[in-house]
CSV table of C-alpha atoms and ligand atoms in Angstrom, one decimal:
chain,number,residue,atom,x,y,z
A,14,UNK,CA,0.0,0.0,0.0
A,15,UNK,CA,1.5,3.4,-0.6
A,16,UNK,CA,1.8,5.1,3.0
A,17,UNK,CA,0.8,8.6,3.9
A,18,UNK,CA,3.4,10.9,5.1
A,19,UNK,CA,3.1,13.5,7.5
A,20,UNK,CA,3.3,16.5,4.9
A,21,UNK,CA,-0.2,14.8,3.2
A,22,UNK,CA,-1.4,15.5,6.3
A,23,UNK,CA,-0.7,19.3,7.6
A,24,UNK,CA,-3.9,21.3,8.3
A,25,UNK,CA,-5.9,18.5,8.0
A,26,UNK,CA,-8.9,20.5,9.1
A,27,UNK,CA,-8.4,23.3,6.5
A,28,UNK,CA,-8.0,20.2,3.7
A,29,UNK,CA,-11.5,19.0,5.2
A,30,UNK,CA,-13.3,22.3,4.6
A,31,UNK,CA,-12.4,22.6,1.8
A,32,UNK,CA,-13.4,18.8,0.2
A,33,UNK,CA,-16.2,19.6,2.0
A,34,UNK,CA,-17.1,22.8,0.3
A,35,UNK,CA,-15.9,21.1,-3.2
A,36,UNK,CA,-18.5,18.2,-2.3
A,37,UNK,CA,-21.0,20.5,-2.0
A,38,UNK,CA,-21.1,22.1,-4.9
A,39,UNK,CA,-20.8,18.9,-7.4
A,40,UNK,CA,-23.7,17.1,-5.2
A,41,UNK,CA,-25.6,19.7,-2.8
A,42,UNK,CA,-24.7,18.3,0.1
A,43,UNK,CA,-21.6,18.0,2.6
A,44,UNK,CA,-19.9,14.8,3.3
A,45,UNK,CA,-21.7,13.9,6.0
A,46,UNK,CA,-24.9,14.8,4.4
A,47,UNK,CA,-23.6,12.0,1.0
A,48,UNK,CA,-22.8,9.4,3.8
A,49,UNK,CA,-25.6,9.2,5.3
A,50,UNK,CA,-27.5,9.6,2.3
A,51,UNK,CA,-25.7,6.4,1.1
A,52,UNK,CA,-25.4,4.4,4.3
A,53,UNK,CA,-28.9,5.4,5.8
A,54,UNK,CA,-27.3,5.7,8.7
A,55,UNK,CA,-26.8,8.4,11.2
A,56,UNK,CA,-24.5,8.4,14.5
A,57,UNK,CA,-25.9,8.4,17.8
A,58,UNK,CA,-23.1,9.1,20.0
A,59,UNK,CA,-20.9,6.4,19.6
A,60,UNK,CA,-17.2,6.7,21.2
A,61,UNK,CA,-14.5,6.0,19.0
A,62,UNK,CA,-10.7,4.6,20.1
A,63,UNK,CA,-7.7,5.8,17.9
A,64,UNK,CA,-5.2,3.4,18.6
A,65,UNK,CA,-1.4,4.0,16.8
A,66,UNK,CA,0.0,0.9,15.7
A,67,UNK,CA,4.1,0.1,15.5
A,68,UNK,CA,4.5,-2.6,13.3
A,69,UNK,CA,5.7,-2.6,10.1
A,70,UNK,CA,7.0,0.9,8.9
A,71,UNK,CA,5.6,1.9,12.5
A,72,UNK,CA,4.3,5.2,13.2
A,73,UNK,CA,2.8,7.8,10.9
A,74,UNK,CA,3.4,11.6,12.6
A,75,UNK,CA,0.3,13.3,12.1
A,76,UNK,CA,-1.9,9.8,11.5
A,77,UNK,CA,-3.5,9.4,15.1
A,78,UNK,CA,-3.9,13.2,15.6
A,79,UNK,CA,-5.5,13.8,11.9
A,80,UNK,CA,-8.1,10.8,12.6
A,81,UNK,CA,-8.9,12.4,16.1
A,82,UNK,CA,-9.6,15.9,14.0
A,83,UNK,CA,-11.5,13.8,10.8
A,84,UNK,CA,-13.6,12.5,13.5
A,85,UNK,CA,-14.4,15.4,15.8
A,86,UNK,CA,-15.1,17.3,12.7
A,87,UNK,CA,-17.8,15.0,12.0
A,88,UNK,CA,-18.8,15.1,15.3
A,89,UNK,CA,-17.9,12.0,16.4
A,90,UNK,CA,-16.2,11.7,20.3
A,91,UNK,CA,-13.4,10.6,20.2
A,92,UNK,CA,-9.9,9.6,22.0
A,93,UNK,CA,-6.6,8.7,21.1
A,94,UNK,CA,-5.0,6.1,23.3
A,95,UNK,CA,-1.6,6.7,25.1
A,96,UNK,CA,-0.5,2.9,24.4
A,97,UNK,CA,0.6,1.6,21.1
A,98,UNK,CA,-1.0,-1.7,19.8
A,99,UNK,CA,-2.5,-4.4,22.0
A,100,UNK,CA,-2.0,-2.5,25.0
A,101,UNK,CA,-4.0,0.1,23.3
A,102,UNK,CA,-6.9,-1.9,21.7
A,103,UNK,CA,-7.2,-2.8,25.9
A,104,UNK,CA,-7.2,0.7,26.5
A,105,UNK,CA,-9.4,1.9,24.1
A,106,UNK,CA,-12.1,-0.4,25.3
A,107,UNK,CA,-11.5,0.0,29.0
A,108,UNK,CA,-12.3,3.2,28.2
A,109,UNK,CA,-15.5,2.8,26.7
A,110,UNK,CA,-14.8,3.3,23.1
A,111,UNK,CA,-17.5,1.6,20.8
A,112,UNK,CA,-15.8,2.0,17.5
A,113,UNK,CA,-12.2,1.3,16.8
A,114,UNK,CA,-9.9,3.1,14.4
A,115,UNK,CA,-6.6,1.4,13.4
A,116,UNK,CA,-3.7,0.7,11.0
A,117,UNK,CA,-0.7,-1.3,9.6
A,118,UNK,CA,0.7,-1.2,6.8
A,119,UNK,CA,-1.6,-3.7,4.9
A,120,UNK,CA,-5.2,-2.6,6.8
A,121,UNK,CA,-6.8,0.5,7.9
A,122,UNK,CA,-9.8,-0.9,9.8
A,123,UNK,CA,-13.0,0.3,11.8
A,124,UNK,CA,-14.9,-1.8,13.9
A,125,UNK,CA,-18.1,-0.9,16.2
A,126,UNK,CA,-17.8,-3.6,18.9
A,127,UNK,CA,-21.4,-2.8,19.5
A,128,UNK,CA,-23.0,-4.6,16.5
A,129,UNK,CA,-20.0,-6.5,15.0
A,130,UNK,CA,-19.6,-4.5,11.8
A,131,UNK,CA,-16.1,-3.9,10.5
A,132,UNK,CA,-15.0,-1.6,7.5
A,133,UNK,CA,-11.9,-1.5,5.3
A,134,UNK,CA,-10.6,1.8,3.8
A,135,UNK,CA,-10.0,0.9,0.6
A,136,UNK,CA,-13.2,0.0,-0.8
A,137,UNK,CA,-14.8,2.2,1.6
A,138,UNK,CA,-12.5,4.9,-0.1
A,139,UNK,CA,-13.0,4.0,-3.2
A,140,UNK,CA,-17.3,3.6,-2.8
A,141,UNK,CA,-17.2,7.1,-1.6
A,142,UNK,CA,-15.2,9.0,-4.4
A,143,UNK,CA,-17.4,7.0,-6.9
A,144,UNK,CA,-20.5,7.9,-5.0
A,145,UNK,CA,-19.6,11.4,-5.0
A,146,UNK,CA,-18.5,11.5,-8.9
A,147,UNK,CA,-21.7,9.7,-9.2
A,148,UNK,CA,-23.7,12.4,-8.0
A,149,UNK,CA,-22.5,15.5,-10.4
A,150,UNK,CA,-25.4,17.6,-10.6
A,151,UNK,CA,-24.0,19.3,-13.9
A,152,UNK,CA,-22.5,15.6,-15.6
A,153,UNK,CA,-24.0,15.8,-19.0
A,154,UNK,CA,-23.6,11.9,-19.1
A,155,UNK,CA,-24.2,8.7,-17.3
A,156,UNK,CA,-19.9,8.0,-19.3
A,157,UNK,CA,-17.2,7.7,-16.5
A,158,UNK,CA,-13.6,7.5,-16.8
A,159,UNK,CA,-11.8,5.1,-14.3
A,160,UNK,CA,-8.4,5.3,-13.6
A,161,UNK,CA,-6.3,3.0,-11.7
A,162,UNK,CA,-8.2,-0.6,-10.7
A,163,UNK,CA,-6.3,-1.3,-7.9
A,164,UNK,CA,-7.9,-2.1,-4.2
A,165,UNK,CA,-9.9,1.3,-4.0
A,166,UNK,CA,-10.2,1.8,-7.9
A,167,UNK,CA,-12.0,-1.2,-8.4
A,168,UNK,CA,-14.4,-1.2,-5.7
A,169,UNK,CA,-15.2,2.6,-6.7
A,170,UNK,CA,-15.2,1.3,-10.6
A,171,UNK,CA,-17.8,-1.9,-9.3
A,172,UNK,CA,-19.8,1.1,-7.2
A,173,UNK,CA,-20.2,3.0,-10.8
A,174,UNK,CA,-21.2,0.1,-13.2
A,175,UNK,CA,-23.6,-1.2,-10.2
A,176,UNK,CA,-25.1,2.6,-10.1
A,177,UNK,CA,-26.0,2.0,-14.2
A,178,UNK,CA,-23.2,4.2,-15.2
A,179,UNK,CA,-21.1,3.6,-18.2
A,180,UNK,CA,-17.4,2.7,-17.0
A,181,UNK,CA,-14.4,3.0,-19.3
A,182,UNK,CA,-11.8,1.9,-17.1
A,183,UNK,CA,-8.0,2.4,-17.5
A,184,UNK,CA,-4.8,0.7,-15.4
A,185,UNK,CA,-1.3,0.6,-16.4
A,186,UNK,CA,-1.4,-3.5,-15.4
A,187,UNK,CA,-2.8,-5.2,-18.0
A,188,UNK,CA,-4.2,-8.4,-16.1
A,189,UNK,CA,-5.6,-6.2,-14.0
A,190,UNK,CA,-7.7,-4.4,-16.5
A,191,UNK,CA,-8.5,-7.7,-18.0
A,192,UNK,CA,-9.5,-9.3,-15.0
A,193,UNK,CA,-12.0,-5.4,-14.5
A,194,UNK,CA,-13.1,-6.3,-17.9
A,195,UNK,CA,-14.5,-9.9,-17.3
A,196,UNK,CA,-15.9,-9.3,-13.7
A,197,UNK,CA,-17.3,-5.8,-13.9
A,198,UNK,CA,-18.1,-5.4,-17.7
A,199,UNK,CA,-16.3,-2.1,-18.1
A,200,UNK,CA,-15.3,-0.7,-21.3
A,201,UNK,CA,-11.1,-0.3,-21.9
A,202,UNK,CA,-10.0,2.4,-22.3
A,203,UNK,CA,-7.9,3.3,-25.0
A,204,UNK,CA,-5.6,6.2,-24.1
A,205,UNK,CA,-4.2,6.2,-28.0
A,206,UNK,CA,-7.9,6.9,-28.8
A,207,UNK,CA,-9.5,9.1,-26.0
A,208,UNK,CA,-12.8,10.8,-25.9
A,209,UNK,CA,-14.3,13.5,-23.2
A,210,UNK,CA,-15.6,12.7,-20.1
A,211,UNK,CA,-17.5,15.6,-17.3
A,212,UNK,CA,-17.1,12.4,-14.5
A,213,UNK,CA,-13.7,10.7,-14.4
A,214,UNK,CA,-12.6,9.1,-11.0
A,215,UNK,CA,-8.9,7.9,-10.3
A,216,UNK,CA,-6.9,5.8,-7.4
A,217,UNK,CA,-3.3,5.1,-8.6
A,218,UNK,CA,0.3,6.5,-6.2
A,219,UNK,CA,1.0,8.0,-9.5
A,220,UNK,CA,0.5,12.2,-10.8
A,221,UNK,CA,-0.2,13.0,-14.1
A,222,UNK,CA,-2.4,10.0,-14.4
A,223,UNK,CA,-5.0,12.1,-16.8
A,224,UNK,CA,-4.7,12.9,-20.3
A,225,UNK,CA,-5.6,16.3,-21.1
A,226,UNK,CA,-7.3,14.8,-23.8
A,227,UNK,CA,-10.5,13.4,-21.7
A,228,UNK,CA,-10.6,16.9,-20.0
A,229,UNK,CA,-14.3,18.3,-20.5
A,230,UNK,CA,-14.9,22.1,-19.3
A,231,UNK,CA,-15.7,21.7,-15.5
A,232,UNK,CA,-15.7,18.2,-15.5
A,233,UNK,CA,-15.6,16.6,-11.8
A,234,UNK,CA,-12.5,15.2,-11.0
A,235,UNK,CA,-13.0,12.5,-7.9
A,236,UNK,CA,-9.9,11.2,-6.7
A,237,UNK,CA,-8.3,9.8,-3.2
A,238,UNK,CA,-5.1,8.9,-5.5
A,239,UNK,CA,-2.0,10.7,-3.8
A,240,UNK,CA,-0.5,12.5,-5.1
A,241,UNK,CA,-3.0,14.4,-7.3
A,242,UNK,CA,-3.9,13.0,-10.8
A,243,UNK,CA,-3.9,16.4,-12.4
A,244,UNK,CA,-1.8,19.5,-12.5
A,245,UNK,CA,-3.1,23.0,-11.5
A,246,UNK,CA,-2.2,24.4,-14.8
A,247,UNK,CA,-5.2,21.7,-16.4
A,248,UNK,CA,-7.6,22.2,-13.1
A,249,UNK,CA,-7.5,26.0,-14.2
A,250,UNK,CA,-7.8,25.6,-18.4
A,251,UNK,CA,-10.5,23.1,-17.7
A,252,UNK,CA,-12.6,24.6,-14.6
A,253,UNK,CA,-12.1,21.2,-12.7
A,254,UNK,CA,-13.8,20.3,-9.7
A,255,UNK,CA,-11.4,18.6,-7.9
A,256,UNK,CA,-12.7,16.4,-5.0
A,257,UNK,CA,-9.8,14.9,-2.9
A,258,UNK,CA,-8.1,14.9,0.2
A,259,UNK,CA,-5.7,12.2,2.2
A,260,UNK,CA,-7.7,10.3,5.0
A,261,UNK,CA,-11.0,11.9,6.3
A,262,UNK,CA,-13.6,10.9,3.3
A,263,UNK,CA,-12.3,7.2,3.3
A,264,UNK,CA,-12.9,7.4,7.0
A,265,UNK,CA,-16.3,9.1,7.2
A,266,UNK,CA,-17.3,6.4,4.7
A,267,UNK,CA,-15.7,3.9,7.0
A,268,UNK,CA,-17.3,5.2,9.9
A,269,UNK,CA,-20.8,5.5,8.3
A,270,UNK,CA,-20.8,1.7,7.1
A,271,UNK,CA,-20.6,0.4,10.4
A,272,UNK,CA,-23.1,2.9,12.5
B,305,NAI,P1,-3.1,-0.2,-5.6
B,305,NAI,O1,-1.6,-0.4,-5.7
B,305,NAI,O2,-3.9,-1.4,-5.1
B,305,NAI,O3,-3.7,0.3,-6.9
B,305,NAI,C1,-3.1,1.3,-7.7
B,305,NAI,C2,-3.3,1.0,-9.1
B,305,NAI,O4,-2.9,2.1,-9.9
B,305,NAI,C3,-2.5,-0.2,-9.6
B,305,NAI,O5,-3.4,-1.2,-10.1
B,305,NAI,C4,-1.6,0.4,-10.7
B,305,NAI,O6,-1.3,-0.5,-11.7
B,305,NAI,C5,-2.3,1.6,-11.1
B,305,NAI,N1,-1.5,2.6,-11.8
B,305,NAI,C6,-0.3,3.1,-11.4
B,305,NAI,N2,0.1,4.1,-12.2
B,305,NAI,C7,-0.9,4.2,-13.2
B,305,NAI,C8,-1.1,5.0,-14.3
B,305,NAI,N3,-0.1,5.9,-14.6
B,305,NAI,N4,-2.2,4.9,-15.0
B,305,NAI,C9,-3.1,4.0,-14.7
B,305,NAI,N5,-3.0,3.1,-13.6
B,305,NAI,C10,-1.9,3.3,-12.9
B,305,NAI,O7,-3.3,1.0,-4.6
B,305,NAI,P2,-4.6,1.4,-3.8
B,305,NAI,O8,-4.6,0.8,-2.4
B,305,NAI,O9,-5.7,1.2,-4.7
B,305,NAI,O10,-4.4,3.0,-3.6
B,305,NAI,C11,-4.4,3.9,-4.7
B,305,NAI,C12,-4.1,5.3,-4.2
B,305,NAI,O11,-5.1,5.7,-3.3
B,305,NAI,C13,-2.8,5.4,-3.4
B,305,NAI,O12,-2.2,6.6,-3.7
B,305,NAI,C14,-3.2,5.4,-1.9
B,305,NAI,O13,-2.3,6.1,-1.1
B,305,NAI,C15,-4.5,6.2,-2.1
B,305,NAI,N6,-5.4,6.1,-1.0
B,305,NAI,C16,-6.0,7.3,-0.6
B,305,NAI,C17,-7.0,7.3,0.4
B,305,NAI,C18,-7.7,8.5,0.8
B,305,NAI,O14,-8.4,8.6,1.7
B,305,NAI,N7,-7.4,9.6,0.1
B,305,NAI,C19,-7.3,6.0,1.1
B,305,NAI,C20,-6.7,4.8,0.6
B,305,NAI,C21,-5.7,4.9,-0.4
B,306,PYL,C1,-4.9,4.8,5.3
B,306,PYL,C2,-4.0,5.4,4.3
B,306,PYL,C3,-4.5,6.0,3.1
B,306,PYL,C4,-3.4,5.9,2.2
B,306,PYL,N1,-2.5,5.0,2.6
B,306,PYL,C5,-2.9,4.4,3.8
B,306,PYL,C6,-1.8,4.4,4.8
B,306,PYL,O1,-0.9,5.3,4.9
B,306,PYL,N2,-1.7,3.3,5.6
B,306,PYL,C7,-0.8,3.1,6.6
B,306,PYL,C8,-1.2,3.7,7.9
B,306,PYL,C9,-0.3,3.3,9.0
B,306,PYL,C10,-0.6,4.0,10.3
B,306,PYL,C11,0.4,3.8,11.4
B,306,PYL,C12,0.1,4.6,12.7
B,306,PYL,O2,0.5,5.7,12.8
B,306,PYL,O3,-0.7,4.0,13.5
B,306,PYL,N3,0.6,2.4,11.8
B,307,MG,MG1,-10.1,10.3,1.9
């Protein structure tokens, strides 16, 4: 999995308002407002336990504190634990948290040890960019351009074709565009022989993922991908809305599914 850094996460809270304000205008409502739209589900105090985790490539500064500001901003209450690992999973729920938030390297998880449901970032990330491309108020088709199939991309590609969209879908592995072929029924894409698209969604670790070529004037641009797809030279030309941000969408989605 490509890993977050620090820098992706300064001012987490200003990066937050201002997804939010870019998912308001493509869909009319806030984040919250498209989660619990899509989940039907709406929180009712639950308690939520942050706990860091040291395994692997270990600690991510800014990763505990930016989940504790994603989920306050959402209005969730909630707590980081002072212990690492077990010892924090013991603490958390000693101290009465409901929901736990962790990660290794592999899995970002959240888990309401209420009612048993657990969530995984990756499709939950993916869902929710698709979800929210999905809903462009201004999309002048029901054509989406997917880029990068990998463990978000696909889920988000899967989220489109089962919404009734039309999904050309694009990766740089082969196999795996085959294998999003055969299960999903997407079109491929053929980059040598493009065509314009106002909803394009995209989850690859690589920038300059988009061809200006399937750039329609203010298109939606929905994309967790890090780092971004698209240079601010094309966002300006084109009038691109451009919905991403590093960690708190994925995790509202996360935290939505398992209310
Ligand atoms: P993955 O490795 O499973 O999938 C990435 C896919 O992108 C691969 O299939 C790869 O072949 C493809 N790819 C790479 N370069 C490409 C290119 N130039 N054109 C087309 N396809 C290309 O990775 P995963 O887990 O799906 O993550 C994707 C991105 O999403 C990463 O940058 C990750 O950090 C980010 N992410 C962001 C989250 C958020 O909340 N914003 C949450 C989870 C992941
Ligand atoms: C969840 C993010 C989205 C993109 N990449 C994923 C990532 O960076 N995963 C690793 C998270 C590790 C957290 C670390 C800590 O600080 O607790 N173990
Ligand atoms: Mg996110």
């Amino acid at each position: 999995m490509a890993l977050l850094t620090p820098e992706d996460l300064e001012n987490i809270n200003r990066q937050l308002q201002e997804a939010d304000s870019a998912v308001r205008r493509v869909t009319g409502l806030d984040i919250k407002g498209v989660c619990k739209d899509f989940y039907g589900t709406t929180p009712c105090c639950e308690k939520i336990g942050i706990v860091p985790v040291t395994s692997g490539n270990g600690i991510i500064g800014n990763f505990s504190a930016s989940l504790h500001a994603i989920t306050e901003y959402f209005g969730f209450d909630s707590f980081v634990t002072d212990m690492p690992d077990v010892s924090g999973y013991y603490e958390a729920v000693r101290n009465g948290a409901q929901i736990i938030l962790m990660a290794d390297d592999n899995t970002f998880l959240a888990h309401n040890l209420k009612n048993g449901k657990i969530a995984n970032n990756q499709p939950c990330t993916g869902i929710i960019y698709a979800e929210i491309a999905s809903r462009h108020l201004k999309a002048d088709s029901k054509d989406v351009l997917a880029v990068g199939l990998g463990k978000v991309g696909f889920p988000g590609a899967a989220h489109f074709v089962h919404k009734g969209f039309r999904v050309y879908g694009y990766d740089a592995d082969r196999d795996l565009l085959e294998k999003s072929v055969s299960s999903l029924g997407i079109i491929p894409f053929d980059p040598d022989n493009p065509k314009k698209f106002s909803i394009i969604f995209e989850a690859t670790p690589c920038e300059d993922t988009i061809p200006e070529a399937v750039l329609s004037e203010n298109c939606v641009i929905s994309t967790p991908g890090i780092p971004c797809a698209i240079s601010r030279e094309l966002q300006k030309k084109y009038g691109i809305e451009l919905v991403m941000e590093p960690l708190g969408i994925g995790t509202a989605s996360m935290l939505y599914s398992v209310l």
